[in-house]
Coordinates of C-alpha atoms and ligand atoms in Angstrom, one line a residue:
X1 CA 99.6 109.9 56.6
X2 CA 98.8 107.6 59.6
X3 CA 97.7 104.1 58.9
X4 CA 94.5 103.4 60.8
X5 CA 93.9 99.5 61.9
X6 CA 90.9 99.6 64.4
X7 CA 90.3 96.2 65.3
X8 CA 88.2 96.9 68.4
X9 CA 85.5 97.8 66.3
X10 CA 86.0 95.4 63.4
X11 CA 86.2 92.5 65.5
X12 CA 83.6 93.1 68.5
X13 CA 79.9 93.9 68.0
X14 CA 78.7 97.5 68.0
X15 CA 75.7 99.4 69.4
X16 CA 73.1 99.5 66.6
X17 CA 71.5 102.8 67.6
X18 CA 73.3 105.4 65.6
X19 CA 71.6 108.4 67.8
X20 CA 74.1 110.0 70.5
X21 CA 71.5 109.4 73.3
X22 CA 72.3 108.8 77.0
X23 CA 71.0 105.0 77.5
X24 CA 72.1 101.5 78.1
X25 CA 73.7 99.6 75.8
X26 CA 73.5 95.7 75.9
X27 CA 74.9 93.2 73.7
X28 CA 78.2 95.9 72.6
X29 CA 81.4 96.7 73.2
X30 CA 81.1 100.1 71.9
X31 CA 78.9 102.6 70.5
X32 CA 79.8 105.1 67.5
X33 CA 80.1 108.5 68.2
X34 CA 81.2 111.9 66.8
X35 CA 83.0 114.0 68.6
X36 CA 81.4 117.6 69.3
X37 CA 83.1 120.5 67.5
X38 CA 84.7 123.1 69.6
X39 CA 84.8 127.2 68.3
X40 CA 88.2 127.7 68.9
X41 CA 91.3 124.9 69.6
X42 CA 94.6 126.1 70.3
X43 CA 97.7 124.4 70.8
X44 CA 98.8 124.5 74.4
X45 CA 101.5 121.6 75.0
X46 CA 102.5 118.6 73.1
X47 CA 104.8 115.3 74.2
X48 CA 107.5 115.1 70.8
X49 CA 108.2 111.3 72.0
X50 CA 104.5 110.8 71.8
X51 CA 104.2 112.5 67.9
X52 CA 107.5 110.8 67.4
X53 CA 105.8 107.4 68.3
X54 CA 103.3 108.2 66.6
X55 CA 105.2 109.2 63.2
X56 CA 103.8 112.9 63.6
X57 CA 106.1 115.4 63.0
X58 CA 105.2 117.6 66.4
X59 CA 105.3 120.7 63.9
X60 CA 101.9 119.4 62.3
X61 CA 100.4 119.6 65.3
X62 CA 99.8 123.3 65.6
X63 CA 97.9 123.8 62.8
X64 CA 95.1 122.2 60.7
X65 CA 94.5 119.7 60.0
X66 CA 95.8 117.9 62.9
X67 CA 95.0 120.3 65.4
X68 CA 91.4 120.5 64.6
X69 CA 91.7 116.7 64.7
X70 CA 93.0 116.9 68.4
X71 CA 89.9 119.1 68.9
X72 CA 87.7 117.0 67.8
X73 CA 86.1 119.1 64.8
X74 CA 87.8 116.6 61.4
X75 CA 88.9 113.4 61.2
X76 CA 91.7 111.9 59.4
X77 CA 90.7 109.5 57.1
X78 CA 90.9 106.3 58.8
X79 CA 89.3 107.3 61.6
X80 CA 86.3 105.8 63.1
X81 CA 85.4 107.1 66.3
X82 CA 83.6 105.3 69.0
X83 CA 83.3 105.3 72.8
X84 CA 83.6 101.7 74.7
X85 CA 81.1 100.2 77.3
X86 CA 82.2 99.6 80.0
X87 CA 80.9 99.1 83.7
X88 CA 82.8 99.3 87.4
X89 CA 82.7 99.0 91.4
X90 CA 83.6 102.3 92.4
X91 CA 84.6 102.8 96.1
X92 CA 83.7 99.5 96.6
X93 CA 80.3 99.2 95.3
X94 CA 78.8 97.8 91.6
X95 CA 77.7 101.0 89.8
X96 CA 76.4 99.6 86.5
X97 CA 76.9 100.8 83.4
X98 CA 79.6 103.8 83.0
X99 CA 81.8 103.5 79.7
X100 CA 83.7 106.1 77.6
X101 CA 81.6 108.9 79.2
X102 CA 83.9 111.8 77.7
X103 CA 86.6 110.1 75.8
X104 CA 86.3 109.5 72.1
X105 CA 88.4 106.9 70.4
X106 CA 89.7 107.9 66.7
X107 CA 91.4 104.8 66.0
X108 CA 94.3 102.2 66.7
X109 CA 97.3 103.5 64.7
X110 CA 99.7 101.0 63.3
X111 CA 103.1 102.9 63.0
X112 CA 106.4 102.7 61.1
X113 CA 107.5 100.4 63.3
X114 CA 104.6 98.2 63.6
X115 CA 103.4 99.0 67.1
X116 CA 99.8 99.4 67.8
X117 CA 98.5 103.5 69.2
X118 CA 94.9 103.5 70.0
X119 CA 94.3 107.3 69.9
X120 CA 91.2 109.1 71.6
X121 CA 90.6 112.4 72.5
X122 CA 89.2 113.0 76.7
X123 CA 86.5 115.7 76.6
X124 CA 85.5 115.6 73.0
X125 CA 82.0 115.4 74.0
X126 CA 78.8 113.3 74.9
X127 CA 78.3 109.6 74.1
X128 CA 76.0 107.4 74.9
X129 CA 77.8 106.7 78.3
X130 CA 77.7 110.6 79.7
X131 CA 74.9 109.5 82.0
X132 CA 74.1 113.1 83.4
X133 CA 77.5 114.9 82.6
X134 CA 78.1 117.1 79.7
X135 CA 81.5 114.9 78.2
X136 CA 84.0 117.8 78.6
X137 CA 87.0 118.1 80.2
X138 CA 88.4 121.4 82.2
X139 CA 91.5 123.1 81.5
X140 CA 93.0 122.3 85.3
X141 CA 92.2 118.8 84.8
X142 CA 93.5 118.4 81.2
X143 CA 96.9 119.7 82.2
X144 CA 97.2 117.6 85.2
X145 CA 96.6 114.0 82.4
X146 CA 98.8 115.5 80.0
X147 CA 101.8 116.2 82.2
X148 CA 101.5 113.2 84.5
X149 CA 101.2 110.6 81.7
X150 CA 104.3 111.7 80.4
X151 CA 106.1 112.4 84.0
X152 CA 105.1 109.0 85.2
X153 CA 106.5 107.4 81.3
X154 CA 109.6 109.3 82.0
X155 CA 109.8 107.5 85.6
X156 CA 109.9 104.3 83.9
X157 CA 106.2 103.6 85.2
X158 CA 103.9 101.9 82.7
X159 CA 101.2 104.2 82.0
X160 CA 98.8 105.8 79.1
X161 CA 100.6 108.5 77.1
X162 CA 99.6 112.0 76.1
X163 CA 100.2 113.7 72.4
X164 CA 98.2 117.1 73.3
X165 CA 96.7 119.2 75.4
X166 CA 94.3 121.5 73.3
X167 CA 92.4 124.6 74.6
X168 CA 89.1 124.6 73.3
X169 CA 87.8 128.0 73.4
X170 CA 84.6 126.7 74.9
X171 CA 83.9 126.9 78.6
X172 CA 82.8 124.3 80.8
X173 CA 80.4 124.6 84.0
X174 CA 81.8 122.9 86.9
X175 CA 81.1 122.9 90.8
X176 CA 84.8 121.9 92.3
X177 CA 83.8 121.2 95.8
X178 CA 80.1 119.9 95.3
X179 CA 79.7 122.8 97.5
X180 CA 76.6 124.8 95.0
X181 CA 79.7 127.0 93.8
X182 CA 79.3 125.9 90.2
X183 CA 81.5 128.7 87.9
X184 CA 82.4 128.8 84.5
X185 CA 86.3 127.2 83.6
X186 CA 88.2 127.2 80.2
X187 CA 87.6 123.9 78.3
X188 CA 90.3 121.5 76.9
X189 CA 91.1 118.0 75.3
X190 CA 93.8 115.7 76.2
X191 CA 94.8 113.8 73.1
X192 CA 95.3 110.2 74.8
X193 CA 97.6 107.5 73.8
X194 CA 97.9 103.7 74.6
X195 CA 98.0 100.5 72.7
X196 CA 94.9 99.3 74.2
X197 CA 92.2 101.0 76.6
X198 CA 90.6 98.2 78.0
X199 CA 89.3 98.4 81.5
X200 CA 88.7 95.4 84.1
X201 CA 85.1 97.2 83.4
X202 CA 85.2 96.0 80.0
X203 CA 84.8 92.2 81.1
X204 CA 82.5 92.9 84.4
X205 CA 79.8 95.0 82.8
X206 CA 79.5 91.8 80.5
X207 CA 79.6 89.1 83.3
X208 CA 76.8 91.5 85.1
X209 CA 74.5 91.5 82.5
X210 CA 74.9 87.5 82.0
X211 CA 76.3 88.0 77.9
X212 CA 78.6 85.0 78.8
X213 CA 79.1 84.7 75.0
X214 CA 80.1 88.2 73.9
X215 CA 82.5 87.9 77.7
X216 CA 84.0 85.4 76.4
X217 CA 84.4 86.9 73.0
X218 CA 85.9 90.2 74.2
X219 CA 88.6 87.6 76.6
X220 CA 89.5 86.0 73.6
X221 CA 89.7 89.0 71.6
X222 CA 92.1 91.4 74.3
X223 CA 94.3 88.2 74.3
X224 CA 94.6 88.1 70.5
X225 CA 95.0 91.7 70.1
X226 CA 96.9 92.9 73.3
X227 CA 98.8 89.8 74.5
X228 CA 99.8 88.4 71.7
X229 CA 102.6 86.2 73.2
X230 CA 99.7 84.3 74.9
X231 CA 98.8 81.0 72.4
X232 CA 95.1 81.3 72.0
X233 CA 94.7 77.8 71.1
X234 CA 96.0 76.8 74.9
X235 CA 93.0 75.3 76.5
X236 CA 94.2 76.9 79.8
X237 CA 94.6 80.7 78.0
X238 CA 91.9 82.1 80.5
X239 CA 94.1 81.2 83.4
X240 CA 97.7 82.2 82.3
X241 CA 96.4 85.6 80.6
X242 CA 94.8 86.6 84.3
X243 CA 97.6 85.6 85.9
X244 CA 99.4 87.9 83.6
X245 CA 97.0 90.5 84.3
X246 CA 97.8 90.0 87.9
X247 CA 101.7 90.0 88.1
X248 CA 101.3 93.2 85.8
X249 CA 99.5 95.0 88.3
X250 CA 101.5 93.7 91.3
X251 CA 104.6 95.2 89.3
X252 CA 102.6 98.9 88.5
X253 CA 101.4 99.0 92.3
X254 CA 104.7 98.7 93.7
X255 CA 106.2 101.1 91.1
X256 CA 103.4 103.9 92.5
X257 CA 105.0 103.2 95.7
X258 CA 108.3 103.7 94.5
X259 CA 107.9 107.2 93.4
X260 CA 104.7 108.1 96.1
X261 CA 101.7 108.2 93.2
X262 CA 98.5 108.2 94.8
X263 CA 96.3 107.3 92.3
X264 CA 92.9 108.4 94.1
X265 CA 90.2 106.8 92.6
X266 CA 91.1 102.9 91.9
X267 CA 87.9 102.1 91.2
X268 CA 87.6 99.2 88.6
X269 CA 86.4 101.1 85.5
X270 CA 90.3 102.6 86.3
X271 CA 92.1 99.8 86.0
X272 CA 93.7 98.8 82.9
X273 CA 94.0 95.5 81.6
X274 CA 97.6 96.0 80.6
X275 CA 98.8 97.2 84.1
X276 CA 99.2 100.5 82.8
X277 CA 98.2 103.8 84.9
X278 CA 95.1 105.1 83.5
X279 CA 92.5 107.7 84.1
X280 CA 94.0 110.5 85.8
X281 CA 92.4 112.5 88.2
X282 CA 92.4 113.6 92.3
X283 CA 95.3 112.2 91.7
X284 CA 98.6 113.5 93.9
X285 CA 101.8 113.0 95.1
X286 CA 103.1 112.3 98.5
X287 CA 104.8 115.6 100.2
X288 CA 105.5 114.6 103.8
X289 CA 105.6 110.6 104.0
X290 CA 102.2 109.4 105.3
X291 CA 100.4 106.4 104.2
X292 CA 97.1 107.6 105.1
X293 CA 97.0 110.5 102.5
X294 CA 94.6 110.9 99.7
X295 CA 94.8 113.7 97.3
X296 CA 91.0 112.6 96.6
X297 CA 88.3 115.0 99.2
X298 CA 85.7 112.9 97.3
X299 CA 87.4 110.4 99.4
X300 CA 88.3 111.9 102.3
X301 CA 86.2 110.2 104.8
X302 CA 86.4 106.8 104.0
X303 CA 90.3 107.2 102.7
X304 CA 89.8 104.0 100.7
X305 CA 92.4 104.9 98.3
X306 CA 95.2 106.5 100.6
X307 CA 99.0 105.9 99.5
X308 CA 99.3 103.1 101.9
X309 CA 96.2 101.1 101.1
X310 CA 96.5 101.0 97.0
X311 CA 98.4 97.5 97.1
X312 CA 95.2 96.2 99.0
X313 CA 92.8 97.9 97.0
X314 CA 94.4 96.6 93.6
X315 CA 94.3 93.2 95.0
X316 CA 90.4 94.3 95.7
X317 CA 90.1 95.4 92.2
X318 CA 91.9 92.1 90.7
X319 CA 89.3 89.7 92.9
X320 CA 86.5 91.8 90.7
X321 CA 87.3 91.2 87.4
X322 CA 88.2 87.4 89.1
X323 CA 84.2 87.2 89.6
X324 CA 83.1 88.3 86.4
X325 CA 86.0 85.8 84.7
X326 CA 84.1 83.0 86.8
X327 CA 81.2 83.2 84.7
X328 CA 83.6 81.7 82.1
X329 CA 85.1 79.0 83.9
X330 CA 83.6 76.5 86.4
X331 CA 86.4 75.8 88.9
X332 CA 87.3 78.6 91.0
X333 CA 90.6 77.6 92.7
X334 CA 92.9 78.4 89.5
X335 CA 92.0 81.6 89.7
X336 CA 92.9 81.9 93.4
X337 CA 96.5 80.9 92.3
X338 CA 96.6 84.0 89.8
X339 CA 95.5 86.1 92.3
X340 CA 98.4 84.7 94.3
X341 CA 100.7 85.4 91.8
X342 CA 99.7 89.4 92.3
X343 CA 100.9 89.0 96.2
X344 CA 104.1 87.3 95.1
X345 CA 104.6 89.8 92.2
X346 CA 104.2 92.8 94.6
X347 CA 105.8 91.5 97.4
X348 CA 109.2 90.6 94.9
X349 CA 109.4 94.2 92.7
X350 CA 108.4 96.1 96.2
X351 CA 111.8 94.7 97.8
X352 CA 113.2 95.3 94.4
X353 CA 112.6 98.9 94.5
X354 CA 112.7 99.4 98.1
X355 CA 116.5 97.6 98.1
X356 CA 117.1 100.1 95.3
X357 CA 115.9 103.0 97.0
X358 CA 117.9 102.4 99.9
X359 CA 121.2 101.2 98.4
X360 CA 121.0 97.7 99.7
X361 CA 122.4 95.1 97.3
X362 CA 119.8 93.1 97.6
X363 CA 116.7 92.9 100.3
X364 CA 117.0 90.8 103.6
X365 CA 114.2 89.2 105.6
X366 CA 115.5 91.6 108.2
X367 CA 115.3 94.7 106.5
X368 CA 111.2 95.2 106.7
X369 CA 112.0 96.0 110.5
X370 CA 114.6 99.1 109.6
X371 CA 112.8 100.4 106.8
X372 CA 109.9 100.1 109.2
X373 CA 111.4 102.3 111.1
X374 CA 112.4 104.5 109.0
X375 CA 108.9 104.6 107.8
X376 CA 107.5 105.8 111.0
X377 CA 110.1 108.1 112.0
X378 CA 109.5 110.1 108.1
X379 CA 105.6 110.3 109.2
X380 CA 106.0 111.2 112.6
X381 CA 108.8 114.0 111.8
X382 CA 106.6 114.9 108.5
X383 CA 109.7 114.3 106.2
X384 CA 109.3 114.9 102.6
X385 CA 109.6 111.3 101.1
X386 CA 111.3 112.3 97.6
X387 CA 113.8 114.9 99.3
X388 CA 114.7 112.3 101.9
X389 CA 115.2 109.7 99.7
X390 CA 116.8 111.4 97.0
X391 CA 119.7 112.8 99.9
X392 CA 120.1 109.2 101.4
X393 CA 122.7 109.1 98.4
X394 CA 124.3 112.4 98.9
X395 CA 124.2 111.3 102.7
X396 CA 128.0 110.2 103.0
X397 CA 128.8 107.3 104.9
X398 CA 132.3 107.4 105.8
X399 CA 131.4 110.9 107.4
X400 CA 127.9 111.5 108.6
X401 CA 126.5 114.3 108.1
X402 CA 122.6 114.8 109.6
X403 CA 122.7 117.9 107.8
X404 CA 122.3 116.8 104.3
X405 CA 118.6 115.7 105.0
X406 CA 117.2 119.5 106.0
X407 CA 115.4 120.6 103.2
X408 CA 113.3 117.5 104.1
X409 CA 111.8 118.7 106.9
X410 CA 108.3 121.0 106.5
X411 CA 108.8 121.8 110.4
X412 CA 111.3 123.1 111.9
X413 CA 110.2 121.8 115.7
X414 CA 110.2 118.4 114.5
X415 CA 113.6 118.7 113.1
X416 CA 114.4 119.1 116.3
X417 CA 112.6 116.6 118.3
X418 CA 113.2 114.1 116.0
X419 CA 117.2 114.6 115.1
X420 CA 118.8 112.2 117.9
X421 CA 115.9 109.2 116.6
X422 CA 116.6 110.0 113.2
X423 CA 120.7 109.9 113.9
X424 CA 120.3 106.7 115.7
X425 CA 118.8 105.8 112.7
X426 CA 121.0 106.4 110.1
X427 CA 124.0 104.9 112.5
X428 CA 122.2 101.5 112.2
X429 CA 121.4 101.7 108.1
X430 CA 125.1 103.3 107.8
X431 CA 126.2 99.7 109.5
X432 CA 123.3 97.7 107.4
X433 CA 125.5 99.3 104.2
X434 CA 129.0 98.3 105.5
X435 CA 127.4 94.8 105.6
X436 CA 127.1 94.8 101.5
X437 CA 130.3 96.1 101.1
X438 CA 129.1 97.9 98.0
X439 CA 131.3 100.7 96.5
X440 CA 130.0 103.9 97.4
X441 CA 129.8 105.1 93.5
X442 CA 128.3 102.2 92.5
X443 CA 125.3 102.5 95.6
X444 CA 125.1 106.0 94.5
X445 CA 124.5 105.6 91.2
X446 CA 121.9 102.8 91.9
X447 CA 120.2 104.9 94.5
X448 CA 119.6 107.7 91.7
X449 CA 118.0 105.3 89.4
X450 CA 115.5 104.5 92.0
X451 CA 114.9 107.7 93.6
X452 CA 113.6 110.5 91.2
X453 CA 115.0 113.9 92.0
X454 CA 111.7 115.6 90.2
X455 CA 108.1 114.1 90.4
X456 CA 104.9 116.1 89.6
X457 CA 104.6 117.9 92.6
X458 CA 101.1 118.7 93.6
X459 CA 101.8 122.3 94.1
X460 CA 104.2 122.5 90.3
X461 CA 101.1 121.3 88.5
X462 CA 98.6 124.3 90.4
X463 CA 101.0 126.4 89.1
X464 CA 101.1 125.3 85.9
X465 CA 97.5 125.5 86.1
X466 CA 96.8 129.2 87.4
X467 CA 99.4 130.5 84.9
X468 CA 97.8 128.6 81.8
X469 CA 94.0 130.0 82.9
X470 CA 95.5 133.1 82.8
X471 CA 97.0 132.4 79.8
X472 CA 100.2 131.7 79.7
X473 CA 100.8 128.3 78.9
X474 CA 105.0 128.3 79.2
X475 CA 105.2 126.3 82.2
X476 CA 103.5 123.1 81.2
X477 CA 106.0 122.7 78.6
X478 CA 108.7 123.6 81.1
X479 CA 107.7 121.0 83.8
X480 CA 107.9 118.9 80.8
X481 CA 111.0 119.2 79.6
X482 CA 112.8 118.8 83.4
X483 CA 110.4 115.5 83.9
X484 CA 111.4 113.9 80.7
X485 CA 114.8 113.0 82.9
X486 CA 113.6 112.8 86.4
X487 CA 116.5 110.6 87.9
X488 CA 119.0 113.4 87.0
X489 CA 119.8 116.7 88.5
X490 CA 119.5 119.5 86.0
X491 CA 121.2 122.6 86.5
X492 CA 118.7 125.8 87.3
X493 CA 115.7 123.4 87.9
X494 CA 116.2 123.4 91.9
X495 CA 112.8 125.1 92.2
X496 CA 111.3 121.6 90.6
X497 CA 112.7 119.4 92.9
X498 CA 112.0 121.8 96.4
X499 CA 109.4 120.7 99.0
X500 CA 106.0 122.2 98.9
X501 CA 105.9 125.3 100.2
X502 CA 103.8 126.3 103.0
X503 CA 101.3 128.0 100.4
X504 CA 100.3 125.1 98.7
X505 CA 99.3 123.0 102.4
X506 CA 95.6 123.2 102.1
X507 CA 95.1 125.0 98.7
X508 CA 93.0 123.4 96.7
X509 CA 94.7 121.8 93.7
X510 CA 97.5 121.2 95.8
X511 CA 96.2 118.6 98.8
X512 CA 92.7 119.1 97.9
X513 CA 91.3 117.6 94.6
X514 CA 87.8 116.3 93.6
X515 CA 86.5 114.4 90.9
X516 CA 84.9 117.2 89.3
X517 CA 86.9 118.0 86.3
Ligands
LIG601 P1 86.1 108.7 86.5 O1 85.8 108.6 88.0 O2 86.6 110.1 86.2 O3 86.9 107.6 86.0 O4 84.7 108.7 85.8 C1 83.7 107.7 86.0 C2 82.7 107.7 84.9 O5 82.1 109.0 84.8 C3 83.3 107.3 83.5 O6 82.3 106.5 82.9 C4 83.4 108.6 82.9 O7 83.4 108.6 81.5 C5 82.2 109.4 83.4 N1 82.5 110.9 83.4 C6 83.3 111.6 84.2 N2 83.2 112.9 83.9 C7 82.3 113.0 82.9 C8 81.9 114.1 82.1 N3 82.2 115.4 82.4 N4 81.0 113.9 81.2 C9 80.6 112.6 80.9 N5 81.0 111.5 81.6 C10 81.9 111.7 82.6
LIG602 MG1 87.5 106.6 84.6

């Protein structure tokens, strides 16, 4: 029995139309809606920490009734389901109303241990907010939530979880490449997880319709609920819970940089109000170092949300949400020194995670110009970032070995051309070490905390993909199970942790991904 509190809905007004029409919807924060039955759900991966979380024995899951819960065809009583309101500037421009276009939320689960789950199922179906889309989800782009939320939990990255992936029996129409190529593609649901699923959205669609009341109800309401150590009687709580908003996001931006997650589509209806990851889709993973990669071809052209950019962009993202909290307060420069607190938040876990990465014991002012270089030489010799980082720590000091770094290189000429750069490199970070003076176990050890030896390669999930549509789900729970501990080395996982093969260059899925999911 799971113990249902959802406060979202019992404490913020709801849409009074009760008919699951496409429309605008003013003076809400959410609209209720049933999810769409599907003909026939079937288990195809499940996360155990989530059910565990959860209190859900993951044996329960296979069968009814949970599974047809995960489906969306029953409910558990307890459950009310609703889809939020939301708006967004996506790739840089105001774009109205969007909301819970095909995600369903079942509830906020309060379990054993007191924490707060909102559950909702991601292509359960139309709501009010489908605009001219159908509400499902695609198998390809099902799998790719599922197993990232849980890779990038498993990182230590703050992010939404995952319970399920369900098939759905149905199929879904879908056009990848916009390119008049529509075909027909298995269906599924992602059972999502998180204690709150509040969007910077949330607040902006409110502050662009002028409801300066029901803004400043929902502000007061995400700091009650999901910020609790915040005192809501403090005159000033406006101004400490952005700040907090901001430092939050500093610290997630820096973390995607860490572990070279390129989230794709940072538009504002994808940021989360708790810094968490959310809403995963072109997203990828940086092969060969370059900060001008997107995974997105959506965004190809303008590469607004390449790798190297995303610190910017959140920054970007932050200033939003700052304008719509304006309508609340009438002095502008206090927010100006929360959104300062984001560049001082990035700036200190970046050289945090970057000192880790590179076995420093702490960073120096005078490190940004070897890394720099470093930086350049990866791009320009099309290094593979996690390989090279992850051998930095195999890389022996006390006898230099270039060797160690080759499964790093895609291309085999610029292994060449750039070994005597890339030894005069390492001559110069070998002496940078010798000035910490830092056991070599002990830098070794704090390397491999920083540097993950297995990430969600671009080209593992495809695979994971083509196998499931032909139905053989096995390797979703596979990549699973070797991401749930991504710092260590696992015995007979090599093919996990190798560089892309040439294959998977162009192929989409694998460097090519579009919003159509
Ligand atoms: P995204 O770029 O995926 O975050 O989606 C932007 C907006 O489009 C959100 O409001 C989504 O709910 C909505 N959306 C995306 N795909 C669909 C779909 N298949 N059906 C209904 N709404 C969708
Ligand atoms: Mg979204």
């Amino acid at each position: 029995m799971l113990t249902f509190d959802n406060r979202f809905l019992r404490e913020l007004p709801g849409d009074p139309e009760p008919h699951n029409r496409v429309r605008q919807v003013r003076g809400a924060c959410w609209s209720a809606v049933m999810p769409t039955p599907v003909p026939a759900p079937s288990l195809l991966a499940y996360s155990s920490e989530m059910a565990a979380a959860l209190d859900i024995d993951p044996v329960a899951l296979h069968t009814p009734p949970l599974l047809d819960v995960l489906a969306g065809n029953a409910l558990l009583p307890g459950m009310q389901p609703w889809a939020a309101c939301y708006g967004g500037h996506q790739f840089g421009n105001w774009a109205g109303q969007l909301g819970d276009g095909r995600a369903i939320s079942l509830g906020e689960v309060i379990n054993r241990a007191g924490e707060r789950w909102e559950m909702q199922l991601k292509g359960a179906g139309p709501t009010p907010y489908s605009r001219r889309a159908d509400g499902r989800a695609v198998l390809r782009s099902s799998l790719r939530e599922f197993l990232c939320s849980e890779a990038m939990h498993h990182l230590g990255i703050p992010t939404t979880r995952a319970l399920s992936l369900v098939a759905t029996g149905a199929p879904v129409m879908r056009d990848m490449f916009y390119d008049g190529n529509a075909r027909e593609e298995a269906g599924a649901i992602v059972c999502r997880v998180a204690p709150s699923f509040i969007r910077f959205g949330n607040f902006e669609i409110l502050a662009a319709r002028g409801e300066r009341e029901l803004l400043q109800r929902l502000v007061d309401f995400t700091i009650a609920r999901d910020f609790p150590e915040i005192d809501r009687t403090d005159a000033d709580r406006l101004h400490v819970w952005f700040a907090e908003i901001c430092v939050r996001t500093g610290r997630l931006i820096a973390k995607w940089m860490q572990v070279g997650f390129v989230h794709g589509v940072m538009n504002t209806d994808n940021m989360s109000i708790l810094g968490l990851t959310i809403d995963y889709g072109p997203y990828g993973w940086v092969d060969n170092f370059d900060p001008g990669w997107t995974p997105n071809t959506t965004d190809a052209e303008g590469r607004r949300y390449r790798y190297g950019r995303q610190p910017e962009i959140a920054r970007w993202n932050l200033e939003r949400l700052a304008d719509a909290l304006q309508l609340l307060i009438p002095d502008s420069s206090t927010l100006d020194a929360a959104l300062a607190a984001y560049d001082a938040a990035y700036a200190d876990e970046a050289t945090r995670i970057f000192a880790g990465k590179f076995g420093f014991n702490h960073w120096r002012d005078d490190d940004a110009e070897l890394t720099g270089e470093l930086f350049a030489l990866l791009q320009e010799a099309e290094m593979d970032m996690t390989i090279f980082f992850r051998q930095l720590a195999v890389f022996n000091v006390n006898q230099p070995d270039i060797n160690v770094f080759r499964d790093a290189f895609y291309r085999e000429d610029l292994r060449t051309k750039f070994t005597p750069a890339f030894a005069a490199w390492l001559e110069r970070y070998v002496r940078r070490l010798q000035q910490d003076a830092v056991p070599s176990p002990q830098r070794v050890a704090q390397m491999n905390r920083f540097n993950p030896c297995y990430v969600l390669r671009n080209y593992l999930a495809q695979q994971a993909i083509e196998r499931a549509e032909q139905g053989d789900p096995g390797m979703i729970m596979e990549l699973l199970a070797t991401l749930r501990d991504p710092y260590t080395e696992q015995p007979g996982r090599a093919d996990f942790a190798s560089r892309r093969p040439d294959w998977a260059r162009h192929k989409a899925g694998c460097s090519m991904l579009s919003c159509s999911s």
